[in-house]
Coordinates of C-alpha atoms in Angstrom, one line a residue:
X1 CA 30.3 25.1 32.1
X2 CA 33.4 26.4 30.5
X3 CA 33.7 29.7 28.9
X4 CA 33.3 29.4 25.3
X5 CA 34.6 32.1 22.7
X6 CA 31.4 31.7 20.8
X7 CA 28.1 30.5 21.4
X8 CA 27.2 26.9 20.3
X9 CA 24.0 26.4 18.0
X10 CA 22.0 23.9 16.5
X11 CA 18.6 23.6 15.8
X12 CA 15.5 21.5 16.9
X13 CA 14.7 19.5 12.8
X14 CA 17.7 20.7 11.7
X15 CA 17.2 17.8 9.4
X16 CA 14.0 17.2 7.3
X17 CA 11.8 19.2 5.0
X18 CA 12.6 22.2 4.9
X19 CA 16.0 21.6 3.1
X20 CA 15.6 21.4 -0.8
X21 CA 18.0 18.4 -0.9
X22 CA 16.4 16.5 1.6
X23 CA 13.2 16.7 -0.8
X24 CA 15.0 15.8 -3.8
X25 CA 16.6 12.9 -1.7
X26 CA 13.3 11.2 -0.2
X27 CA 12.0 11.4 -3.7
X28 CA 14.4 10.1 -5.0
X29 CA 14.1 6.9 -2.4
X30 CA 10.9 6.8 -2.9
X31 CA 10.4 6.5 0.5
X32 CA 8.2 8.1 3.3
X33 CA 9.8 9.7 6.3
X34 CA 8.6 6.8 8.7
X35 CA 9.9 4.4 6.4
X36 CA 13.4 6.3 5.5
X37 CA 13.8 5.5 9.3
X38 CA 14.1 1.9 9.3
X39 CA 17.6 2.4 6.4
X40 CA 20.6 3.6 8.3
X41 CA 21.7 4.5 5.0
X42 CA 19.4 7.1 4.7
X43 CA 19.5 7.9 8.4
X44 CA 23.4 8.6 8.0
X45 CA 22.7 10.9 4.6
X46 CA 19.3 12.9 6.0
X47 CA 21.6 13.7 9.7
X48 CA 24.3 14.7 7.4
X49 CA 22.3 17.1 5.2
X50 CA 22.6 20.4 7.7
X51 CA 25.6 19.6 8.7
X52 CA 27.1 20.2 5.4
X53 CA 25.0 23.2 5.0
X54 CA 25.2 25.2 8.0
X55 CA 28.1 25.8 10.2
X56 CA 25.9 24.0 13.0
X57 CA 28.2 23.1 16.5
X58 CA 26.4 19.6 16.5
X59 CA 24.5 16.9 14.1
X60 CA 21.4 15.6 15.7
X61 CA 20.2 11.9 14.6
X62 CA 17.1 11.8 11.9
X63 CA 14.7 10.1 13.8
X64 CA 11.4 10.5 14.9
X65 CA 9.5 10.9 18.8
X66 CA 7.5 7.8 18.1
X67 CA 9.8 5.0 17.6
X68 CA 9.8 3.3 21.0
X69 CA 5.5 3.5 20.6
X70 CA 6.2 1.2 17.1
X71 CA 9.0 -0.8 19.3
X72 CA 6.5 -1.8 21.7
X73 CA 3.8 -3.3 18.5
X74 CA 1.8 0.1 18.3
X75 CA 1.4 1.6 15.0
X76 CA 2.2 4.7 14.0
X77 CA 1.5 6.4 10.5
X78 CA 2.1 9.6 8.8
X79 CA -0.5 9.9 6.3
X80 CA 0.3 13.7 5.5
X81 CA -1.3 17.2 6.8
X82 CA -2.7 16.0 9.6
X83 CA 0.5 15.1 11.7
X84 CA 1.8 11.6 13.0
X85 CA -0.8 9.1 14.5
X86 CA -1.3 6.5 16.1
X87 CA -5.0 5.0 14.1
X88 CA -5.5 2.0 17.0
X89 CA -4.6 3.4 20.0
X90 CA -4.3 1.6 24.5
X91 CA -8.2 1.5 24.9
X92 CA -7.6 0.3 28.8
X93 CA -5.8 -1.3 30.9
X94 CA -6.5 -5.0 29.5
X95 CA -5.9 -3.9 25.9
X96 CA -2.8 -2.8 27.1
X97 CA -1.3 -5.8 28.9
X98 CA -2.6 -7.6 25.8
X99 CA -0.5 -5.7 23.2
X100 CA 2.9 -4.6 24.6
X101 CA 5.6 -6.8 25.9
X102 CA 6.2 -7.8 29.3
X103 CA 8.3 -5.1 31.3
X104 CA 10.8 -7.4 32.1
X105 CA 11.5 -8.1 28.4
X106 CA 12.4 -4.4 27.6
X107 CA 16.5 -4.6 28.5
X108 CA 19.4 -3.5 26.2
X109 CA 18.8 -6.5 24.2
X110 CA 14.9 -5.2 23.5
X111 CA 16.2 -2.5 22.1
X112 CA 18.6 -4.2 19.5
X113 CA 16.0 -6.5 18.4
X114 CA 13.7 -3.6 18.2
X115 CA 15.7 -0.6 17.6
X116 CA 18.6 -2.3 16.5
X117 CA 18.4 -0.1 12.8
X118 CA 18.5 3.1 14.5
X119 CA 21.3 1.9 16.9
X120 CA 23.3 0.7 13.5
X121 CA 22.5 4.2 12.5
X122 CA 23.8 6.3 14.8
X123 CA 27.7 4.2 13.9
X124 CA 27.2 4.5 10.6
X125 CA 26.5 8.5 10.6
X126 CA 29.7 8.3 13.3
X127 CA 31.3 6.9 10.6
X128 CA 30.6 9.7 7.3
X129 CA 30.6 12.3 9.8
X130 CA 35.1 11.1 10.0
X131 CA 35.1 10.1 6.5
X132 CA 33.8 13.9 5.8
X133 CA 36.3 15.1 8.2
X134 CA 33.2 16.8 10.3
X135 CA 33.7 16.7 13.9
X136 CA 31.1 18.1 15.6
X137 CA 29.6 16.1 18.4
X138 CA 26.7 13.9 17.5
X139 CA 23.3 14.0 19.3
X140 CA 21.1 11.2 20.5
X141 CA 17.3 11.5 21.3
X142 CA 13.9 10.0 22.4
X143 CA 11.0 11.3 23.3
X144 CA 10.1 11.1 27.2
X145 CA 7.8 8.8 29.0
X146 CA 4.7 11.1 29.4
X147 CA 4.7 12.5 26.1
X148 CA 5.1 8.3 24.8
X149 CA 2.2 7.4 26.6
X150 CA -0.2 10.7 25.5
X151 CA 0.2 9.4 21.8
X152 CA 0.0 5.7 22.8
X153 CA -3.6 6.5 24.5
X154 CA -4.9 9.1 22.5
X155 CA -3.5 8.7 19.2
X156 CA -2.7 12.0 17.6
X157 CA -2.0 15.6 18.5
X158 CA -4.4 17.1 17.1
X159 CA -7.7 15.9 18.5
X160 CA -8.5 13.7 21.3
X161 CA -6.2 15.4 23.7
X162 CA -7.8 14.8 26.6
X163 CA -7.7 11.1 26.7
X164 CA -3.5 10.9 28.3
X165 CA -5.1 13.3 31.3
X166 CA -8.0 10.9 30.9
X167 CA -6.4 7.5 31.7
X168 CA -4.2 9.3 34.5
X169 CA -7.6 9.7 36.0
X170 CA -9.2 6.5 35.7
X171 CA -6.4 4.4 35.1
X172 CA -3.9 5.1 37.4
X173 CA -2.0 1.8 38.3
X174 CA -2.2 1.0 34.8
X175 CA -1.1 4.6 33.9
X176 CA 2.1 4.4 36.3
X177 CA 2.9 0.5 34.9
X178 CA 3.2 2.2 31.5
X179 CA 5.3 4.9 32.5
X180 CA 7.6 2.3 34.5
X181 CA 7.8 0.3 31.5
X182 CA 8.5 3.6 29.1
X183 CA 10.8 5.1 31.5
X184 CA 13.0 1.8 31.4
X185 CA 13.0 1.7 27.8
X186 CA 13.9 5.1 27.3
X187 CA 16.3 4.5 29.2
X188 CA 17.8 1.3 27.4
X189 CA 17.3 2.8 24.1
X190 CA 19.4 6.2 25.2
X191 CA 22.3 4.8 26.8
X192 CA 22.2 2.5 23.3
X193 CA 22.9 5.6 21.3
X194 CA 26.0 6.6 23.5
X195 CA 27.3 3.0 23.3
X196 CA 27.1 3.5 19.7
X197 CA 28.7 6.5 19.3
X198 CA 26.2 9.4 20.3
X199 CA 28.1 12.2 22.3
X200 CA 25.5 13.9 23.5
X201 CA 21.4 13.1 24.8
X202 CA 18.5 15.1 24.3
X203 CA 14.9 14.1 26.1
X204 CA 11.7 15.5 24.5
X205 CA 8.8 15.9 26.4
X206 CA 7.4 17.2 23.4
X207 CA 3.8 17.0 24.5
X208 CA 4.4 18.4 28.0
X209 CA 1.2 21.4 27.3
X210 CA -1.0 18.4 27.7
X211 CA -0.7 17.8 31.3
X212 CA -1.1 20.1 33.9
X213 CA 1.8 20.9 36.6
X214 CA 0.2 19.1 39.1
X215 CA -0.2 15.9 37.6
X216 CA 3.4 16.4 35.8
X217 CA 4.7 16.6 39.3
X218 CA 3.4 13.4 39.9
X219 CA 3.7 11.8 36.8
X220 CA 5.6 12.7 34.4
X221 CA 9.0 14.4 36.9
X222 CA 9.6 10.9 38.7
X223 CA 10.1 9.3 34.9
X224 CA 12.3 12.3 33.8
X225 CA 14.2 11.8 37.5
X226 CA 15.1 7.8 36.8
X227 CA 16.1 8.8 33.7
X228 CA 18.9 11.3 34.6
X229 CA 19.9 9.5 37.2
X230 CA 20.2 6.3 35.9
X231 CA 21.8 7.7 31.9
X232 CA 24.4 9.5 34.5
X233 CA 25.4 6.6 36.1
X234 CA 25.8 4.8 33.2
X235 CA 27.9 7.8 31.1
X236 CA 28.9 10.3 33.8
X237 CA 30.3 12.3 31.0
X238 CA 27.9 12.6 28.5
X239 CA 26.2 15.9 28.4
X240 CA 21.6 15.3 29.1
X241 CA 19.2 17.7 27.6
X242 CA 15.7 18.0 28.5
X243 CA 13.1 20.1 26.8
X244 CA 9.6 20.0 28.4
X245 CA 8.1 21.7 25.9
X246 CA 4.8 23.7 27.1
X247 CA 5.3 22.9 30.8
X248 CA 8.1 25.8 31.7
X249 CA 6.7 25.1 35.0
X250 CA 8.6 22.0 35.6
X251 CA 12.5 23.8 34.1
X252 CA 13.2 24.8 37.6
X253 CA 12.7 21.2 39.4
X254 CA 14.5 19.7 36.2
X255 CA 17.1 22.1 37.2
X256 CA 17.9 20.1 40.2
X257 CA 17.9 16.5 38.9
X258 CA 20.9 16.1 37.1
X259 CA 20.2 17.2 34.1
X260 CA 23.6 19.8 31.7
X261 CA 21.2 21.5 29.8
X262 CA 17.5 23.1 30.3
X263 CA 15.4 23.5 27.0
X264 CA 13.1 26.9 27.3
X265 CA 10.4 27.4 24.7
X266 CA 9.0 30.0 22.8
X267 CA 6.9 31.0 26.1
X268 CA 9.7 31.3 28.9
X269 CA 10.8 34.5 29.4
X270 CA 14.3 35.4 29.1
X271 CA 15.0 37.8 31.1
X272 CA 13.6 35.4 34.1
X273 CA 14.6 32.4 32.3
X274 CA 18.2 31.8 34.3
X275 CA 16.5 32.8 37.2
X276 CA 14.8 29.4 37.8
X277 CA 17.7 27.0 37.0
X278 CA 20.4 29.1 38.6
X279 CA 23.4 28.2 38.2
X280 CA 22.4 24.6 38.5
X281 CA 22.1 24.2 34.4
X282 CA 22.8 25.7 31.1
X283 CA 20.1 27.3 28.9
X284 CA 18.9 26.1 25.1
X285 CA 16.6 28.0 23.2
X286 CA 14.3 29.7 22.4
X287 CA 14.7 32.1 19.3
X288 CA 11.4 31.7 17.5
X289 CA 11.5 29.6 14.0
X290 CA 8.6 31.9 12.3
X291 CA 11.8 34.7 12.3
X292 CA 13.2 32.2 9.5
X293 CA 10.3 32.6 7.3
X294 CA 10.6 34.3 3.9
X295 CA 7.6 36.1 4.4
X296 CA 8.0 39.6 2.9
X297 CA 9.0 40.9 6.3
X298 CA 12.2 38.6 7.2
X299 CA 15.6 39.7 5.6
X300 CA 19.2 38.6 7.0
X301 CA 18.7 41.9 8.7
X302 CA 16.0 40.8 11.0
X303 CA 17.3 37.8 11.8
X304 CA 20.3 39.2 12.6
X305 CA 18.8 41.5 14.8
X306 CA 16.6 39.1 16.5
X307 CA 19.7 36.8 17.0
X308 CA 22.1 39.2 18.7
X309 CA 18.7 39.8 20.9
X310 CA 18.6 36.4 22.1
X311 CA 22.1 36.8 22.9
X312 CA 21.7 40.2 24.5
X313 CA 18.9 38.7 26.8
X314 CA 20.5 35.3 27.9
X315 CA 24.1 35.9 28.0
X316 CA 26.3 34.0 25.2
X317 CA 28.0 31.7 28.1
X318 CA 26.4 28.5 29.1
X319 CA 23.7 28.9 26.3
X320 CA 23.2 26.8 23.2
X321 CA 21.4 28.7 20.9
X322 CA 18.1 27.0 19.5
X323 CA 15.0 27.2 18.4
X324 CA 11.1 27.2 20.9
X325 CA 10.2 24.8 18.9
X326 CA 11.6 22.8 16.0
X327 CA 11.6 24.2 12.2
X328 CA 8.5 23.3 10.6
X329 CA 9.0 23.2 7.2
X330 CA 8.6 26.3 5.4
X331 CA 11.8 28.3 6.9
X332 CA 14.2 29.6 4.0
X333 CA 17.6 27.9 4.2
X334 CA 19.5 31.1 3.5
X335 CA 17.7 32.8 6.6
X336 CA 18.6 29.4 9.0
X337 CA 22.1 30.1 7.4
X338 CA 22.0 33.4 8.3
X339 CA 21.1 33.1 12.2
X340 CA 23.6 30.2 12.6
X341 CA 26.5 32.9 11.5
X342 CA 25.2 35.8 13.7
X343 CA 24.5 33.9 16.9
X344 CA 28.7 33.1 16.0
X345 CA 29.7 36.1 15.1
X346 CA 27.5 38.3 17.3
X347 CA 28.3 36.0 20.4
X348 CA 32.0 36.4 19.3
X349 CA 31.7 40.1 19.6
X350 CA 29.6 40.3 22.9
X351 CA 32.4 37.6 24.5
X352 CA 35.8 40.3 23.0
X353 CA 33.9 43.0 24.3
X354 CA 33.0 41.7 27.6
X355 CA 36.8 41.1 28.1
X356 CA 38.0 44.3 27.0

């Protein structure tokens, strides 16, 4: 809420593929991404990658949407091209009270048992980010309840996308007991990651274009309300972001529920954007990661351009700069370096110059 000399930024997968030493370091591991996820060690060194790279304001932890779905015994693969699954996923009701826990087993000791690497994790990146003299505040994450349950049911996001709308349908009880018990492990698991040293919480309801505003009204807001209320009891001072990504519809009630910062994707408009959280919440977004990609047509000029418009449209105050949607894997890292010094050095100049 403070006025800032520069805009912050930091980008959604700032970690990952699309940084030639990340691929020379899995290789050299010789493990898959799903599995580098279970060895703080390379959890520490993957977070640490773009940080060293990029003048980023803020680390985010390597980690994946999907690691409260293998918490809770349901498996999840990556077996390339076609995305992360989930190959035997909830048939019903029954199958479901069959294979998870019991909800009153999913408490902060749940999540050390089950979770307990990426909690060890988060310290030990706490700990090389001071050893590398970086300090730059370091963000937690997990997916939200809704977008949990869509790949729990329907097993991938690329094809069977009706079945999450499906078992709100015809399995509602047994659709709201899941969400209770996801919305209390979320929970758990988040407030975890601040214990351990995370400064700062992002939520993803990554797979919020699969449910329509109606049904997230009644669905999928009361999870995202308990879970803002209860993290800010818990950590009054840690800063909450929420990105419901594909439901924009839903920015301006998330506006009002306790939440620092609103995510907007690549669909929100900015010129409206600030409009429908007031001046309840801060902004993050929404500069579009295809800009990054040496195509032929994308030079530092462009993206400089295209930065400074982002700026020009939301204001550089009480915005982090970000991406729609994370990087995907093809983005040149001299472009990504380029945008994170304009949105600093163009923000810089827009803040002199509104003083003056």
């Amino acid at each position: 809420r403070d006025p800032v000399e520069r805009t912050p930024v930091w980008l959604f997968r700032q970690a990952g593929r699309h940084l030639p030493e990340y691929r020379e370091y899995k290789e050299k591991t010789g493990r898959s991404f799903l599995d580098m996820l279970s060895y703080p060690e390379d959890v520490a060194e993957c977070t640490m990658q773009p940080v060293r790279r990029y003048n980023v304001d803020a680390a985010i932890l390597f980690s994946d949407i999907l690691v409260i779905a293998e918490a809770l015994n349901i498996e999840v693969t990556m077996p390339g091209g076609v995305g992360i699954q989930v190959p035997c996923p909830l048939v019903g009701p029954a199958d479901m009270r069959e294979r998870l826990p019991p909800a009153a087993s999913l408490s902060k000791e749940f999540v050390h048992e089950r979770l307990g690497h990426v909690i060890e994790s988060v310290k030990l990146i706490r700990t090389q980010m001071k050893k590398e003299d970086i300090s730059i505040p370091l963000i937690g994450f997990s997916a939200a309840p809704w977008t949990l349950l869509f790949y729990m049911v329907g097993g991938s996001s690329k094809k069977n996308n009706e079945i999450g709308m499906e078992w709100l349908k015809n399995y509602t009880d047994a659709s709201k007991e899941l969400l209770d018990m996801l919305t209390t492990i979320v929970i758990e698991y988040m407030s975890e990651q601040v214990v351990a040293g995370a400064h700062m919480l992002q939520l993803f309801e990554a797979m919020g274009m699969m449910i329509d505003e109606e049904n997230f009204g009644k669905f999928a807001m009361p999870c995202l309300e308990k879970i803002a209320k209860e993290l800010k009891e818990r950590h009054p001072d840690v800063p909450l972001m929420v990105f419901a990504r594909g439901a924009s519809f839903a920015n301006e009630e998330l506006s009002k529920l306790g939440y620092d910062v609103i995510t907007i994707d690549g669909s929100v408009s900015r010129e409206t954007a600030r409009d429908f959280v007031g001046g309840r919440t801060g902004l993050q977004g929404n500069y579009d990661p295809k800009e990054l990609i040496a195509d032929g047509t994308k030079t530092p000029e462009t993206v400089r351009r295209t930065a400074k418009e982002l700026l020009e449209a939301l204001g550089p105050q009480r915005l982090i700069a970000n991406l729609g949607e994370g990087l995907g894997g093809k983005e040149d890292p001299e472009l990504v370096n380029v945008f994170v010094d304009a949105i600093h050095e163009e923000s810089e100049a827009i803040i002199r110059a509104s003083r003056s």
